[in-house]
Short mmCIF file of C-alpha atoms and ligand atoms in Angstrom, two decimals:
data_model
loop_
_atom_site.label_atom_id
_atom_site.label_comp_id
_atom_site.label_asym_id
_atom_site.label_seq_id
_atom_site.Cartn_x
_atom_site.Cartn_y
_atom_site.Cartn_z
CA UNK G 1336 0.04 -0.01 -0.01
CA UNK G 1337 1.28 3.45 -0.93
CA UNK G 1338 0.93 5.86 1.88
CA UNK G 1339 0.17 9.62 1.12
CA UNK G 1340 1.65 11.78 3.94
CA UNK G 1341 -0.58 14.44 5.54
CA UNK G 1342 0.85 18.00 6.02
CA UNK G 1343 1.88 17.13 9.55
CA UNK G 1344 3.56 14.07 8.21
CA UNK G 1345 5.46 15.82 5.58
CA UNK G 1346 6.85 18.20 8.16
CA UNK G 1347 8.13 15.17 10.25
CA UNK G 1348 9.63 13.68 7.14
CA UNK G 1349 11.40 16.98 6.32
CA UNK G 1350 12.85 16.96 10.16
CA UNK G 1351 14.20 13.16 9.74
CA UNK G 1352 15.62 13.98 6.25
CA UNK G 1353 17.33 17.08 7.77
CA UNK G 1354 18.98 14.87 10.19
CA UNK G 1355 20.16 12.45 7.37
CA UNK G 1356 21.47 15.55 5.56
CA UNK G 1357 23.51 16.68 8.54
CA UNK G 1358 25.16 13.26 9.11
CA UNK G 1359 26.24 13.40 5.39
CA UNK G 1360 27.56 16.83 5.86
CA UNK G 1361 29.63 15.67 8.83
CA UNK G 1362 30.98 12.82 6.81
CA UNK G 1363 31.76 15.04 3.79
CA UNK G 1364 33.60 17.40 6.05
CA UNK G 1365 35.89 14.75 7.75
CA UNK G 1366 36.24 11.84 5.27
CA UNK G 1367 40.04 11.27 4.17
CA UNK G 1368 42.46 8.64 3.50
CA UNK G 1369 43.73 6.61 6.50
CA UNK G 1370 40.25 6.55 8.16
CA UNK G 1371 38.46 3.29 8.74
CA UNK G 1372 34.92 2.59 7.59
CA UNK G 1373 34.14 2.38 11.28
CA UNK G 1374 35.09 5.92 12.07
CA UNK G 1375 32.79 7.24 9.26
CA UNK G 1376 30.00 5.10 10.92
CA UNK G 1377 30.59 6.73 14.31
CA UNK G 1378 30.59 10.21 12.86
CA UNK G 1379 27.13 9.51 11.24
CA UNK G 1380 25.83 7.75 14.44
CA UNK G 1381 27.03 10.71 16.79
CA UNK G 1382 25.40 13.36 14.31
CA UNK G 1383 22.16 11.48 14.04
CA UNK G 1384 21.92 11.01 17.77
CA UNK G 1385 22.94 14.66 18.65
CA UNK G 1386 20.07 15.89 16.38
CA UNK G 1387 17.43 13.82 17.99
CA UNK G 1388 17.46 10.87 15.57
CA UNK G 1389 18.20 7.12 15.78
CA UNK G 1390 20.20 5.40 13.00
CA UNK G 1391 17.56 3.31 11.59
CA UNK G 1392 19.80 0.85 9.75
CA UNK G 1393 21.30 -0.50 13.03
CA UNK G 1394 19.37 -3.88 13.89
CA UNK G 1395 17.63 -3.90 10.54
CA UNK G 1396 16.51 -7.51 9.83
CA UNK G 1397 18.32 -9.34 7.20
CA UNK G 1398 15.23 -11.32 6.35
CA UNK G 1399 17.63 -14.38 5.82
CA UNK G 1400 18.11 -17.28 7.95
CA UNK G 1401 21.48 -17.34 9.67
CA UNK G 1402 22.34 -13.82 8.53
CA UNK G 1403 22.29 -11.47 11.68
CA UNK G 1404 20.55 -8.09 11.83
CA UNK G 1405 22.56 -5.19 10.31
CA UNK G 1406 25.22 -4.31 12.91
CA UNK G 1407 25.97 -0.71 11.91
CA UNK G 1408 24.51 2.75 11.68
CA UNK G 1409 25.49 3.21 8.04
CA UNK G 1410 26.53 1.13 4.97
CA UNK G 1411 29.98 1.97 3.80
CA UNK G 1412 31.03 0.57 0.38
CA UNK G 1413 34.29 1.12 -1.20
CA UNK G 1414 35.12 0.88 -4.98
CA UNK G 1415 33.71 -2.36 -6.33
CA UNK G 1416 31.37 -2.79 -3.30
CA UNK G 1417 27.86 -1.56 -4.49
CA UNK G 1418 25.80 -1.40 -1.37
CA UNK G 1419 25.51 -2.87 2.22
CA UNK G 1420 29.26 -2.79 3.12
CA UNK G 1421 29.63 -3.21 6.87
CA UNK G 1422 31.70 -0.58 8.66
CA UNK G 1423 34.94 -2.32 10.19
CA UNK G 1424 37.75 -0.99 12.31
CA UNK G 1425 40.12 -2.71 10.10
CA UNK G 1426 38.82 -1.44 6.62
CA UNK G 1427 41.11 1.60 5.89
CA UNK G 1428 40.06 4.18 3.17
CA UNK G 1429 42.82 4.79 0.85
CA UNK G 1430 43.69 7.79 -1.44
CA UNK G 1431 41.78 7.39 -4.75
CA UNK G 1432 39.06 5.25 -3.36
CA UNK G 1433 35.24 6.14 -3.94
CA UNK G 1434 33.31 5.45 -0.97
CA UNK G 1435 29.48 5.10 -0.90
CA UNK G 1436 27.82 5.97 2.43
CA UNK G 1437 24.09 5.14 2.82
CA UNK G 1438 22.25 5.97 5.81
CA UNK G 1439 18.74 6.36 7.30
CA UNK G 1440 17.71 8.73 10.15
CA UNK G 1441 14.74 7.93 12.21
CA UNK G 1442 13.15 10.99 14.03
CA UNK G 1443 9.57 11.05 15.61
CA UNK G 1444 8.62 8.03 13.95
CA UNK G 1445 9.58 8.92 10.43
CA UNK G 1446 12.44 8.06 8.30
CA UNK G 1447 14.89 9.99 6.06
CA UNK G 1448 17.19 7.95 3.66
CA UNK G 1449 20.17 9.38 1.82
CA UNK G 1450 23.26 8.06 0.03
CA UNK G 1451 26.15 9.57 -1.64
CA UNK G 1452 29.64 8.44 -3.09
CA UNK G 1453 32.45 10.37 -1.80
CA UNK G 1454 35.72 11.04 -3.82
CA UNK G 1455 38.61 10.42 -1.27
CA UNK G 1456 42.02 12.17 -2.33
CA UNK G 1457 43.16 11.88 -6.01
CA UNK G 1458 40.46 9.81 -7.75
CA UNK G 1459 40.87 8.86 -11.25
CA UNK G 1460 38.91 10.68 -13.87
CA UNK G 1461 37.06 7.43 -14.87
CA UNK G 1462 35.95 7.16 -11.21
CA UNK G 1463 34.85 10.75 -11.06
CA UNK G 1464 32.87 10.32 -14.14
CA UNK G 1465 31.02 7.40 -12.79
CA UNK G 1466 30.09 9.23 -9.63
CA UNK G 1467 28.96 12.23 -11.65
CA UNK G 1468 26.87 10.19 -13.97
CA UNK G 1469 25.20 8.34 -10.99
CA UNK G 1470 24.11 11.72 -9.41
CA UNK G 1471 22.72 12.92 -12.84
CA UNK G 1472 20.88 9.74 -13.31
CA UNK G 1473 18.92 10.68 -9.93
CA UNK G 1474 18.15 14.16 -11.56
CA UNK G 1475 17.24 12.73 -14.78
CA UNK G 1476 14.59 10.57 -12.78
CA UNK G 1477 13.41 13.74 -11.14
CA UNK G 1478 12.29 15.39 -14.37
CA UNK G 1479 9.57 12.75 -14.26
CA UNK G 1480 8.78 12.73 -10.66
CA UNK G 1481 5.62 14.83 -11.33
CA UNK G 1482 2.06 14.36 -10.36
CA UNK G 1483 0.23 12.22 -12.81
CA UNK G 1484 3.36 10.49 -14.22
CA UNK G 1485 4.14 6.84 -13.14
CA UNK G 1486 6.77 5.34 -11.20
CA UNK G 1487 7.92 3.66 -14.59
CA UNK G 1488 8.63 7.04 -16.00
CA UNK G 1489 11.12 7.72 -13.26
CA UNK G 1490 12.69 4.21 -13.76
CA UNK G 1491 12.93 4.42 -17.32
CA UNK G 1492 14.53 7.88 -17.33
CA UNK G 1493 17.35 6.76 -14.93
CA UNK G 1494 17.88 3.40 -16.73
CA UNK G 1495 18.18 5.04 -20.20
CA UNK G 1496 20.48 7.80 -19.05
CA UNK G 1497 22.89 5.34 -17.32
CA UNK G 1498 22.93 3.23 -20.49
CA UNK G 1499 23.52 6.25 -22.72
CA UNK G 1500 26.76 6.85 -20.61
CA UNK G 1501 27.96 3.46 -21.11
CA UNK G 1502 27.24 2.05 -17.60
CA UNK G 1503 25.03 -0.47 -16.05
CA UNK G 1504 22.31 -0.34 -13.47
CA UNK G 1505 21.96 -2.72 -10.67
CA UNK G 1506 18.75 -4.75 -11.21
CA UNK G 1507 18.44 -6.75 -7.85
CA UNK G 1508 17.93 -3.63 -5.70
CA UNK G 1509 15.70 -0.53 -6.14
CA UNK G 1510 14.28 2.61 -4.53
CA UNK G 1511 11.21 2.62 -2.56
CA UNK G 1512 8.54 4.50 -0.73
CA UNK G 1513 9.57 5.69 2.83
CA UNK G 1514 7.71 7.13 5.71
CA UNK G 1515 7.06 5.39 9.06
CA UNK G 1516 8.79 2.44 7.62
CA UNK G 1517 12.24 2.61 6.00
CA UNK G 1518 10.94 0.59 3.13
CA UNK G 1519 7.23 1.23 1.86
CA UNK G 1520 5.63 0.55 -1.31
CA UNK G 1521 6.10 1.18 -4.30
CA UNK G 1522 9.40 -0.33 -5.49
CA UNK G 1523 11.34 2.07 -7.78
CA UNK G 1524 13.58 0.16 -10.10
CA UNK G 1525 16.37 2.11 -11.88
CA UNK G 1526 15.42 0.72 -15.14
CA UNK G 1527 11.92 -0.24 -16.90
CA UNK G 1528 9.31 0.77 -19.33
CA UNK G 1529 7.85 4.39 -19.11
CA UNK G 1530 4.11 4.55 -18.49
CA UNK G 1531 4.08 1.48 -16.22
CA UNK G 1532 3.49 1.35 -12.44
CA UNK G 1533 1.57 3.47 -9.81
CA UNK G 1534 0.67 6.95 -10.72
CA UNK G 1535 2.42 9.74 -8.65
CA UNK G 1536 0.43 11.69 -6.34
CA UNK G 1537 1.24 14.70 -4.03
CA UNK G 1538 2.08 13.61 -0.57
CA UNK G 1539 4.09 10.55 -1.79
CA UNK G 1540 7.52 10.40 -0.22
CA UNK G 1541 10.03 8.21 -2.26
CA UNK G 1542 13.57 7.25 -1.98
CA UNK G 1543 14.99 7.43 -5.40
CA UNK G 1544 18.47 5.81 -5.53
CA UNK G 1545 20.48 5.03 -8.67
CA UNK G 1546 23.05 2.33 -8.04
CA UNK G 1547 25.45 2.32 -11.04
CA UNK G 1548 28.30 -0.07 -12.20
CA UNK G 1549 31.03 0.96 -14.46
CA UNK G 1550 31.10 -2.55 -16.11
CA UNK G 1551 28.61 -5.31 -16.34
CA UNK G 1552 25.53 -5.31 -14.11
CA UNK G 1553 26.15 -8.74 -12.37
CA UNK G 1554 26.62 -8.53 -8.55
CA UNK G 1555 27.76 -10.94 -5.87
CA UNK G 1556 26.64 -11.03 -2.25
CA UNK G 1557 29.47 -11.77 0.06
CA UNK G 1558 29.47 -14.42 2.68
CA UNK G 1559 28.58 -11.79 5.40
CA UNK G 1560 25.20 -11.93 3.86
CA UNK G 1561 25.00 -8.17 3.36
CA UNK G 1562 27.85 -6.65 1.22
CA UNK G 1563 27.15 -6.55 -2.64
CA UNK G 1564 29.98 -6.39 -4.87
CA UNK G 1565 30.26 -6.18 -8.53
CA UNK G 1566 31.11 -9.44 -10.31
CA UNK G 1567 33.67 -8.01 -12.77
CA UNK G 1568 35.63 -6.03 -10.02
CA UNK G 1569 34.51 -2.70 -11.73
CA UNK G 1570 33.47 0.42 -9.71
CA UNK G 1571 30.12 1.04 -8.43
CA UNK G 1572 28.47 4.34 -7.11
CA UNK G 1573 25.35 5.32 -5.29
CA UNK G 1574 23.21 8.37 -5.05
CA UNK G 1575 20.04 8.63 -3.18
CA UNK G 1576 17.58 11.31 -1.82
CA UNK G 1577 14.24 11.21 -0.08
CA UNK G 1578 11.89 13.27 -2.10
CA UNK G 1579 8.25 14.39 -1.94
CA UNK G 1580 5.88 14.42 -4.84
CA UNK G 1581 4.02 17.77 -5.00
CA UNK G 1582 1.47 19.65 -7.15
CA UNK G 1583 4.53 20.77 -9.19
CA UNK G 1584 8.29 20.12 -9.08
CA UNK G 1585 9.39 17.34 -6.69
CA UNK G 1586 10.86 18.50 -3.58
CA UNK G 1587 14.13 16.94 -2.48
CA UNK G 1588 13.87 16.61 1.31
CA UNK G 1589 17.47 15.44 1.97
CA UNK G 1590 19.31 18.42 0.41
CA UNK G 1591 18.94 21.63 2.38
MG1 MG Q 632 19.38 4.41 1.57
#
């Protein structure tokens, strides 16, 4: 079921999204070679808690037998890791790495979801371009995040743009509705046919999140049951915002 948020709920969504934004701002200002992914996680957790939020990814159920609930406040995925990298005290960020950080702030019962891929130190032009295309893919999707359009219009715009740039989108994971739950209906694939899927209505809040691979789209899941990597070892990037469908342009709630 797709939930339409009331004016009061939209206000609460904005507050949760602001906390997610502040956590990313703190990471952006401090990320550098030599840091561990655990340190990134702590910066995010402290910023979220200091601003009255809870890091919602911590304890999130895996849904798979034998795989523990998610142990950290963020997902930190480096280079060929696509998503769901588990922060670790032994994982050191190196000069030239691209580092995807995905986090969800829960505040007053509502969730704000946001991901960025950070360029650390001297990043290759190829990696930089991948990160830029991933961000632009989100904004290509936004051109269609308009009342009366369909979810498939967003998906199609993202997928076609990524393809036109010579990259692949991840097919096994997708964007999603968001609100009281981190993951609500509808699912928002990063590829698909225009004109399909649920119609967009004012008051819908959606997490739109292109996940883009430099090479082939195939992925592996590592033995930890969480980390997703590219099969061909090529780089991956992620860009996500929580947005609100309005009477006119979409409002991006995780950019302040
Ligand atoms: Mg996310």
